PDB file of C-alpha atoms in Angstrom:
ATOM      1  CA  MET A   1     208.771  87.011 131.458  1.00 53.00           C
ATOM      2  CA  THR A   2     212.140  86.602 133.162  1.00 52.00           C
ATOM      3  CA  ARG A   3     211.996  85.689 136.841  1.00 52.00           C
ATOM      4  CA  HIS A   4     212.817  89.286 137.792  1.00 52.00           C
ATOM      5  CA  HIS A   5     212.442  88.580 141.506  1.00 61.00           C
ATOM      6  CA  GLU A   6     215.430  86.226 141.370  1.00 84.00           C
ATOM      7  CA  ARG A   7     219.035  87.363 141.421  1.00 92.00           C
ATOM      8  CA  PHE A   8     221.324  86.276 138.614  1.00 96.00           C
ATOM      9  CA  ALA A   9     225.029  86.914 138.151  1.00 97.00           C
ATOM     10  CA  LEU A  10     227.519  86.048 135.403  1.00 97.00           C
ATOM     11  CA  GLU A  11     231.174  86.591 136.266  1.00 98.00           C
ATOM     12  CA  ALA A  12     234.452  85.981 134.431  1.00 97.00           C
ATOM     13  CA  ARG A  13     237.861  86.300 136.069  1.00 96.00           C
ATOM     14  CA  GLY A  14     241.233  86.177 134.306  1.00 97.00           C
ATOM     15  CA  LEU A  15     239.634  84.568 131.278  1.00 96.00           C
ATOM     16  CA  ALA A  16     241.921  83.396 128.460  1.00 96.00           C
ATOM     17  CA  CYS A  17     241.267  81.449 125.271  1.00 94.00           C
ATOM     18  CA  THR A  18     243.849  79.540 123.255  1.00 92.00           C
ATOM     19  CA  ARG A  19     243.132  77.907 119.918  1.00 85.00           C
ATOM     20  CA  GLY A  20     245.932  75.624 118.778  1.00 85.00           C
ATOM     21  CA  ASP A  21     249.161  77.510 119.496  1.00 86.00           C
ATOM     22  CA  ARG A  22     247.502  80.944 119.280  1.00 89.00           C
ATOM     23  CA  THR A  23     246.347  82.951 122.268  1.00 91.00           C
ATOM     24  CA  VAL A  24     243.100  84.556 121.130  1.00 91.00           C
ATOM     25  CA  PHE A  25     242.642  86.733 124.209  1.00 94.00           C
ATOM     26  CA  THR A  26     243.762  86.781 127.806  1.00 94.00           C
ATOM     27  CA  GLY A  27     243.032  88.502 131.110  1.00 95.00           C
ATOM     28  CA  LEU A  28     239.323  89.235 130.602  1.00 96.00           C
ATOM     29  CA  ASP A  29     237.276  90.182 133.656  1.00 97.00           C
ATOM     30  CA  PHE A  30     233.656  91.241 133.904  1.00 97.00           C
ATOM     31  CA  GLU A  31     230.556  90.967 136.056  1.00 97.00           C
ATOM     32  CA  LEU A  32     226.954  91.126 134.906  1.00 97.00           C
ATOM     33  CA  SER A  33     223.741  90.991 136.924  1.00 96.00           C
ATOM     34  CA  ASN A  34     220.003  91.498 136.489  1.00 97.00           C
ATOM     35  CA  GLY A  35     219.169  93.976 133.752  1.00 97.00           C
ATOM     36  CA  GLY A  36     222.774  94.121 132.541  1.00 98.00           C
ATOM     37  CA  LEU A  37     223.987  94.092 128.935  1.00 98.00           C
ATOM     38  CA  LEU A  38     227.508  93.154 127.838  1.00 98.00           C
ATOM     39  CA  ARG A  39     228.442  94.319 124.328  1.00 97.00           C
ATOM     40  CA  ILE A  40     231.487  92.600 122.799  1.00 96.00           C
ATOM     41  CA  SER A  41     233.169  94.171 119.790  1.00 94.00           C
ATOM     42  CA  GLY A  42     236.360  93.727 117.837  1.00 92.00           C
ATOM     43  CA  PRO A  43     237.606  92.888 114.345  1.00 91.00           C
ATOM     44  CA  ASN A  44     237.129  89.510 112.714  1.00 88.00           C
ATOM     45  CA  GLY A  45     239.395  86.916 114.298  1.00 87.00           C
ATOM     46  CA  SER A  46     239.615  88.724 117.631  1.00 92.00           C
ATOM     47  CA  GLY A  47     237.748  85.959 119.463  1.00 94.00           C
ATOM     48  CA  LYS A  48     234.218  87.323 119.801  1.00 95.00           C
ATOM     49  CA  THR A  49     232.509  84.044 118.916  1.00 93.00           C
ATOM     50  CA  SER A  50     235.017  82.068 120.983  1.00 94.00           C
ATOM     51  CA  LEU A  51     234.164  84.205 124.010  1.00 96.00           C
ATOM     52  CA  LEU A  52     230.453  83.553 123.514  1.00 96.00           C
ATOM     53  CA  ARG A  53     231.103  79.825 123.238  1.00 95.00           C
ATOM     54  CA  LEU A  54     233.055  79.958 126.490  1.00 96.00           C
ATOM     55  CA  LEU A  55     230.139  81.712 128.171  1.00 96.00           C
ATOM     56  CA  CYS A  56     227.791  79.013 126.888  1.00 95.00           C
ATOM     57  CA  GLY A  57     230.003  76.223 128.194  1.00 93.00           C
ATOM     58  CA  LEU A  58     230.749  74.982 124.675  1.00 92.00           C
ATOM     59  CA  LEU A  59     234.480  75.659 125.094  1.00 92.00           C
ATOM     60  CA  SER A  60     236.707  75.552 128.163  1.00 92.00           C
ATOM     61  CA  PRO A  61     238.971  78.508 128.981  1.00 94.00           C
ATOM     62  CA  SER A  62     242.710  77.952 128.880  1.00 94.00           C
ATOM     63  CA  GLN A  63     242.954  80.144 131.977  1.00 95.00           C
ATOM     64  CA  GLY A  64     240.541  81.772 134.379  1.00 96.00           C
ATOM     65  CA  ALA A  65     237.022  80.918 135.448  1.00 95.00           C
ATOM     66  CA  ILE A  66     233.408  81.641 134.570  1.00 97.00           C
ATOM     67  CA  GLU A  67     230.729  81.491 137.245  1.00 97.00           C
ATOM     68  CA  TRP A  68     226.947  81.604 137.105  1.00 97.00           C
ATOM     69  CA  ASN A  69     225.358  82.666 140.374  1.00 96.00           C
ATOM     70  CA  GLY A  70     228.643  81.986 142.160  1.00 95.00           C
ATOM     71  CA  GLU A  71     229.047  78.436 140.833  1.00 96.00           C
ATOM     72  CA  PRO A  72     231.596  77.296 138.217  1.00 95.00           C
ATOM     73  CA  LEU A  73     230.007  76.658 134.831  1.00 92.00           C
ATOM     74  CA  ALA A  74     231.620  73.242 134.595  1.00 85.00           C
ATOM     75  CA  SER A  75     229.780  72.050 137.698  1.00 91.00           C
ATOM     76  CA  LEU A  76     226.312  73.211 136.636  1.00 90.00           C
ATOM     77  CA  GLY A  77     225.603  71.223 133.458  1.00 82.00           C
ATOM     78  CA  GLU A  78     221.948  71.220 132.453  1.00 85.00           C
ATOM     79  CA  ASP A  79     221.010  73.528 135.316  1.00 87.00           C
ATOM     80  CA  TYR A  80     222.929  76.300 133.557  1.00 93.00           C
ATOM     81  CA  HIS A  81     221.578  75.476 130.112  1.00 90.00           C
ATOM     82  CA  GLY A  82     218.089  75.739 131.546  1.00 92.00           C
ATOM     83  CA  ASP A  83     218.797  79.427 132.217  1.00 95.00           C
ATOM     84  CA  LEU A  84     220.490  80.066 128.848  1.00 96.00           C
ATOM     85  CA  ALA A  85     219.223  81.058 125.399  1.00 96.00           C
ATOM     86  CA  TYR A  86     221.929  81.061 122.712  1.00 95.00           C
ATOM     87  CA  VAL A  87     221.557  82.229 119.123  1.00 96.00           C
ATOM     88  CA  GLY A  88     224.801  81.749 117.213  1.00 92.00           C
ATOM     89  CA  HIS A  89     225.931  83.281 113.948  1.00 88.00           C
ATOM     90  CA  LEU A  90     224.698  80.122 112.205  1.00 90.00           C
ATOM     91  CA  ASN A  91     220.909  80.110 112.063  1.00 93.00           C
ATOM     92  CA  GLY A  92     220.406  76.420 112.796  1.00 91.00           C
ATOM     93  CA  VAL A  93     217.487  76.303 110.355  1.00 95.00           C
ATOM     94  CA  LYS A  94     216.720  72.899 108.849  1.00 95.00           C
ATOM     95  CA  ASP A  95     215.910  73.351 105.153  1.00 96.00           C
ATOM     96  CA  GLU A  96     213.676  70.276 104.940  1.00 97.00           C
ATOM     97  CA  LEU A  97     211.321  71.528 107.679  1.00 97.00           C
ATOM     98  CA  ASP A  98     208.760  74.265 107.242  1.00 97.00           C
ATOM     99  CA  VAL A  99     208.905  77.547 109.144  1.00 98.00           C
ATOM    100  CA  GLU A 100     206.602  76.547 111.997  1.00 97.00           C
ATOM    101  CA  GLU A 101     208.247  73.136 112.384  1.00 97.00           C
ATOM    102  CA  ASN A 102     211.663  74.797 112.667  1.00 97.00           C
ATOM    103  CA  LEU A 103     210.518  77.146 115.393  1.00 97.00           C
ATOM    104  CA  ALA A 104     208.743  74.364 117.279  1.00 96.00           C
ATOM    105  CA  HIS A 105     211.900  72.238 117.089  1.00 94.00           C
ATOM    106  CA  ALA A 106     214.095  75.091 118.375  1.00 94.00           C
ATOM    107  CA  VAL A 107     211.755  75.780 121.295  1.00 93.00           C
ATOM    108  CA  LYS A 108     211.584  72.101 122.246  1.00 92.00           C
ATOM    109  CA  PHE A 109     215.384  71.828 122.037  1.00 89.00           C
ATOM    110  CA  ALA A 110     215.590  74.775 124.451  1.00 89.00           C
ATOM    111  CA  GLY A 111     213.522  72.789 126.955  1.00 89.00           C
ATOM    112  CA  LEU A 112     210.460  75.004 126.602  1.00 89.00           C
ATOM    113  CA  GLU A 113     206.861  74.443 125.619  1.00 89.00           C
ATOM    114  CA  ALA A 114     204.858  76.522 123.149  1.00 92.00           C
ATOM    115  CA  ASP A 115     201.415  75.913 121.684  1.00 94.00           C
ATOM    116  CA  ALA A 116     200.327  76.742 118.142  1.00 94.00           C
ATOM    117  CA  GLY A 117     199.176  80.196 119.230  1.00 96.00           C
ATOM    118  CA  ASP A 118     202.554  81.019 120.777  1.00 96.00           C
ATOM    119  CA  LEU A 119     204.389  79.895 117.651  1.00 97.00           C
ATOM    120  CA  ALA A 120     202.058  81.850 115.377  1.00 97.00           C
ATOM    121  CA  ALA A 121     202.441  85.035 117.420  1.00 97.00           C
ATOM    122  CA  ALA A 122     206.245  84.811 117.390  1.00 97.00           C
ATOM    123  CA  LEU A 123     206.335  84.222 113.647  1.00 98.00           C
ATOM    124  CA  GLN A 124     203.928  87.085 113.020  1.00 97.00           C
ATOM    125  CA  GLU A 125     206.108  89.429 115.071  1.00 97.00           C
ATOM    126  CA  PHE A 126     209.066  88.549 112.862  1.00 97.00           C
ATOM    127  CA  ALA A 127     207.077  89.010 109.604  1.00 97.00           C
ATOM    128  CA  LEU A 128     206.968  85.270 108.937  1.00 98.00           C
ATOM    129  CA  GLY A 129     203.273  84.723 109.577  1.00 97.00           C
ATOM    130  CA  ASP A 130     202.521  84.200 105.887  1.00 97.00           C
ATOM    131  CA  PHE A 131     205.195  81.507 105.508  1.00 97.00           C
ATOM    132  CA  VAL A 132     204.383  78.997 108.259  1.00 96.00           C
ATOM    133  CA  ARG A 133     204.025  76.057 105.845  1.00 97.00           C
ATOM    134  CA  LEU A 134     206.873  77.055 103.534  1.00 97.00           C
ATOM    135  CA  GLN A 135     209.918  74.794 103.486  1.00 97.00           C
ATOM    136  CA  CYS A 136     212.856  76.753 104.815  1.00 97.00           C
ATOM    137  CA  LYS A 137     215.028  76.003 101.790  1.00 97.00           C
ATOM    138  CA  PHE A 138     212.952  78.645 100.005  1.00 98.00           C
ATOM    139  CA  LEU A 139     213.613  81.395 102.565  1.00 97.00           C
ATOM    140  CA  SER A 140     216.049  84.244 102.020  1.00 95.00           C
ATOM    141  CA  GLN A 141     219.009  84.652 104.374  1.00 93.00           C
ATOM    142  CA  GLY A 142     217.217  87.529 106.070  1.00 94.00           C
ATOM    143  CA  GLN A 143     214.115  85.393 106.611  1.00 96.00           C
ATOM    144  CA  LYS A 144     216.210  82.542 108.014  1.00 96.00           C
ATOM    145  CA  ARG A 145     217.850  84.956 110.423  1.00 96.00           C
ATOM    146  CA  ARG A 146     214.464  86.242 111.571  1.00 97.00           C
ATOM    147  CA  LEU A 147     213.317  82.654 112.069  1.00 97.00           C
ATOM    148  CA  ALA A 148     216.376  81.883 114.198  1.00 97.00           C
ATOM    149  CA  LEU A 149     215.713  84.963 116.317  1.00 97.00           C
ATOM    150  CA  ALA A 150     211.964  84.357 116.641  1.00 97.00           C
ATOM    151  CA  ARG A 151     212.701  81.811 119.368  1.00 96.00           C
ATOM    152  CA  LEU A 152     213.678  84.706 121.637  1.00 96.00           C
ATOM    153  CA  ARG A 153     210.029  85.720 121.920  1.00 96.00           C
ATOM    154  CA  LEU A 154     209.440  82.288 123.458  1.00 96.00           C
ATOM    155  CA  CYS A 155     212.581  82.391 125.629  1.00 95.00           C
ATOM    156  CA  MET A 156     211.687  85.363 127.822  1.00 94.00           C
ATOM    157  CA  ALA A 157     211.849  83.111 130.901  1.00 92.00           C
ATOM    158  CA  LYS A 158     215.504  82.259 130.186  1.00 96.00           C
ATOM    159  CA  ALA A 159     217.649  84.434 132.434  1.00 97.00           C
ATOM    160  CA  LEU A 160     220.678  84.815 130.139  1.00 97.00           C
ATOM    161  CA  TRP A 161     220.619  85.540 126.398  1.00 98.00           C
ATOM    162  CA  VAL A 162     223.870  85.075 124.463  1.00 98.00           C
ATOM    163  CA  LEU A 163     223.560  86.428 120.936  1.00 98.00           C
ATOM    164  CA  ASP A 164     226.163  86.346 118.161  1.00 96.00           C
ATOM    165  CA  GLU A 165     225.592  89.202 115.690  1.00 95.00           C
ATOM    166  CA  PRO A 166     221.811  89.274 116.177  1.00 96.00           C
ATOM    167  CA  PHE A 167     221.284  92.222 113.811  1.00 95.00           C
ATOM    168  CA  VAL A 168     223.152  90.819 110.789  1.00 92.00           C
ATOM    169  CA  ALA A 169     221.041  90.254 107.637  1.00 92.00           C
ATOM    170  CA  LEU A 170     218.043  92.088 109.117  1.00 94.00           C
ATOM    171  CA  ASP A 171     216.292  95.060 107.581  1.00 94.00           C
ATOM    172  CA  GLY A 172     215.368  98.095 109.665  1.00 94.00           C
ATOM    173  CA  ALA A 173     212.071  96.595 110.822  1.00 95.00           C
ATOM    174  CA  GLY A 174     213.784  93.358 111.863  1.00 95.00           C
ATOM    175  CA  VAL A 175     216.473  95.232 113.798  1.00 96.00           C
ATOM    176  CA  GLU A 176     213.750  97.122 115.655  1.00 97.00           C
ATOM    177  CA  VAL A 177     211.921  93.926 116.621  1.00 97.00           C
ATOM    178  CA  VAL A 178     215.084  92.338 118.022  1.00 97.00           C
ATOM    179  CA  ARG A 179     216.167  95.518 119.791  1.00 97.00           C
ATOM    180  CA  THR A 180     212.761  95.796 121.456  1.00 97.00           C
ATOM    181  CA  LEU A 181     212.828  92.150 122.562  1.00 97.00           C
ATOM    182  CA  ILE A 182     216.269  92.583 124.130  1.00 98.00           C
ATOM    183  CA  GLU A 183     215.097  95.688 125.970  1.00 98.00           C
ATOM    184  CA  GLN A 184     212.018  93.862 127.266  1.00 97.00           C
ATOM    185  CA  HIS A 185     214.171  90.962 128.415  1.00 97.00           C
ATOM    186  CA  LEU A 186     216.542  93.288 130.284  1.00 97.00           C
ATOM    187  CA  ALA A 187     213.706  95.320 131.784  1.00 96.00           C
ATOM    188  CA  GLY A 188     212.257  92.054 133.131  1.00 95.00           C
ATOM    189  CA  GLY A 189     215.491  91.310 135.015  1.00 96.00           C
ATOM    190  CA  GLY A 190     217.266  89.239 132.382  1.00 97.00           C
ATOM    191  CA  LEU A 191     220.895  89.494 131.287  1.00 98.00           C
ATOM    192  CA  ALA A 192     222.225  89.674 127.731  1.00 98.00           C
ATOM    193  CA  VAL A 193     225.617  89.273 126.087  1.00 98.00           C
ATOM    194  CA  LEU A 194     225.951  90.099 122.410  1.00 97.00           C
ATOM    195  CA  THR A 195     228.478  90.710 119.688  1.00 95.00           C
ATOM    196  CA  THR A 196     227.712  93.191 116.965  1.00 88.00           C
ATOM    197  CA  HIS A 197     229.388  95.311 114.324  1.00 83.00           C
ATOM    198  CA  GLN A 198     226.325  97.563 114.367  1.00 84.00           C
ATOM    199  CA  GLU A 199     225.909 100.211 117.052  1.00 86.00           C
ATOM    200  CA  VAL A 200     222.211  99.579 117.626  1.00 93.00           C
ATOM    201  CA  PRO A 201     221.124 101.559 120.724  1.00 95.00           C
ATOM    202  CA  ILE A 202     219.719  99.346 123.482  1.00 97.00           C
ATOM    203  CA  ASN A 203     218.256 100.993 126.572  1.00 96.00           C
ATOM    204  CA  CYS A 204     219.014  99.210 129.838  1.00 95.00           C
ATOM    205  CA  ALA A 205     220.048  99.858 133.415  1.00 90.00           C
ATOM    206  CA  ASP A 206     223.678  98.763 132.993  1.00 95.00           C
ATOM    207  CA  THR A 207     225.764  98.418 129.823  1.00 96.00           C
ATOM    208  CA  ARG A 208     229.269  96.959 129.911  1.00 96.00           C
ATOM    209  CA  ARG A 209     231.657  96.769 126.947  1.00 96.00           C
ATOM    210  CA  ILE A 210     234.575  94.579 125.955  1.00 96.00           C
ATOM    211  CA  GLU A 211     236.718  95.541 122.957  1.00 95.00           C
ATOM    212  CA  LEU A 212     238.819  92.608 121.753  1.00 95.00           C
ATOM    213  CA  ALA A 213     242.031  93.300 119.848  1.00 89.00           C
ATOM    214  CA  ALA A 214     242.988  91.656 116.559  1.00 75.00           C
TER     215      ALA A 214
END
């Protein structure tokens, strides 16, 4: 589980993002600490994914600053990535690998270790237990999304989850699994930032919202 006895804080001040000659958003401020959820909404093109990429250190803000535990993201490098689990809107599933191989690869890339039992349990939870040896090119889009999200079961020790549309392409049972995992992560002292067009209720101690304009 998340290291709930530790204190974590994600803070953005005066954050702005410019792509080319277009200002996507400007003047964003927020603070998030243990058990906190930040929900980001807005129409397509409003900068939701760009904001997530800024929070992951994959883009640099045109103005403002992002800090993790009081330190600028740019100065933290791998120390920050060790605390971060990111699931983007692209599933990152390699078609030539089978289901278990994909999950094992994702967990290793995240700097974690998982044995065969851990992998099997995560896949079973996401209704993929019968497909462990199936090449991923034969999976549906919903199954690929569940596979991408299954890594979260093995990332409970990561303090910060950043999730881009985690409920897209999931059926009701899949939405419930992901919702429950997020709640468990937050209850254990983790933090989560997510974008979603779906108003899935998530119980937590502190929910913040950002609505980005078109």
